[in-house]
């Protein structure tokens, strides 16, 4: 990926359609060796771009799925306590072993369980891996502070083994759905890009790439209806992922044209909260669909 155009082309080959602004920041992140921080609504393709980058480069994708309560130990490494206990009992059965020697043998690579951050610091076939730190906003500030060492120096410290430094820095992508603000100290170490909902034409391109069997007329109705839904007062606006899922559901049902009845039957593919679904009950779905069909009608 030696140019912005090549980035767009390479991602396009992996069925990821992105605009020039996103392709530019991906190119710069790789060229400068900087982590890339992607923020935006859920379902806008933040996670998918990490998968597409890894596939286009032929690199391993290592994913750290963040959650509330995630700590350094869970993200970096754990000791295989069951294996250590077996080793202790085997040594005792053999007549006992020097305690200091046994302790040294127990805390070695043999009993180390590597978690995503440590895996990303190891050499990988084909080059440095793509490290996806997904939904960083789900963690807390202490974990963010811990990440500063890993993202600044690309190294992690294991007290029993010392500091492990990546021979080649991984390609790091962090994502956030902005359920809370991530600390500036972490953002400053990254290049930043807001991943917004695509416009109509780009979402049509995405749907063609991910559900190419959908007819053009149906694809346009699907995208137009989802985009119309995003203007409504909903608790959770449908993302691009929901557009793709809905299209696949409609294809599985051999639908060739949207109708209020079809929308009512498949609304769970695009809306995930009951309060939002209730807003489409009765004549509301018909009203929105009529507006969509009027917009798409030839002039």
Short mmCIF file of N, CA and C in Angstrom, two decimals, residues 15 77 84 149 158 213 223-224 242 272 290:
data_model
loop_
_atom_site.label_atom_id
_atom_site.label_comp_id
_atom_site.label_asym_id
_atom_site.label_seq_id
_atom_site.Cartn_x
_atom_site.Cartn_y
_atom_site.Cartn_z
N UNK A 15 -13.57 -6.24 -0.49
CA UNK A 15 -14.99 -5.84 -0.37
C UNK A 15 -15.22 -4.80 0.71
N UNK A 77 -1.09 -11.44 29.37
CA UNK A 77 -0.68 -12.82 29.61
C UNK A 77 -1.35 -13.37 30.86
N UNK A 84 1.25 -25.64 35.96
CA UNK A 84 2.24 -25.46 37.03
C UNK A 84 2.00 -26.41 38.19
N UNK A 149 2.08 2.60 27.51
CA UNK A 149 3.40 1.98 27.33
C UNK A 149 3.43 1.12 26.08
N UNK A 158 6.53 -8.26 31.70
CA UNK A 158 6.09 -9.38 32.52
C UNK A 158 7.07 -9.49 33.67
N UNK A 213 -25.75 -10.25 -5.12
CA UNK A 213 -26.88 -10.90 -5.76
C UNK A 213 -28.17 -10.10 -5.67
N UNK A 223 -31.37 0.68 0.76
CA UNK A 223 -30.48 1.75 1.23
C UNK A 223 -31.27 3.02 1.51
N UNK A 224 -32.18 3.37 0.63
CA UNK A 224 -32.97 4.59 0.82
C UNK A 224 -33.82 4.49 2.08
N UNK A 242 -26.29 -3.44 9.58
CA UNK A 242 -27.71 -3.78 9.54
C UNK A 242 -28.27 -3.70 8.12
N UNK A 272 -32.88 -2.95 16.69
CA UNK A 272 -32.55 -3.92 17.74
C UNK A 272 -33.17 -3.58 19.09
N UNK A 290 -43.52 4.99 1.44
CA UNK A 290 -44.08 5.84 0.38
C UNK A 290 -43.15 7.01 0.07
#
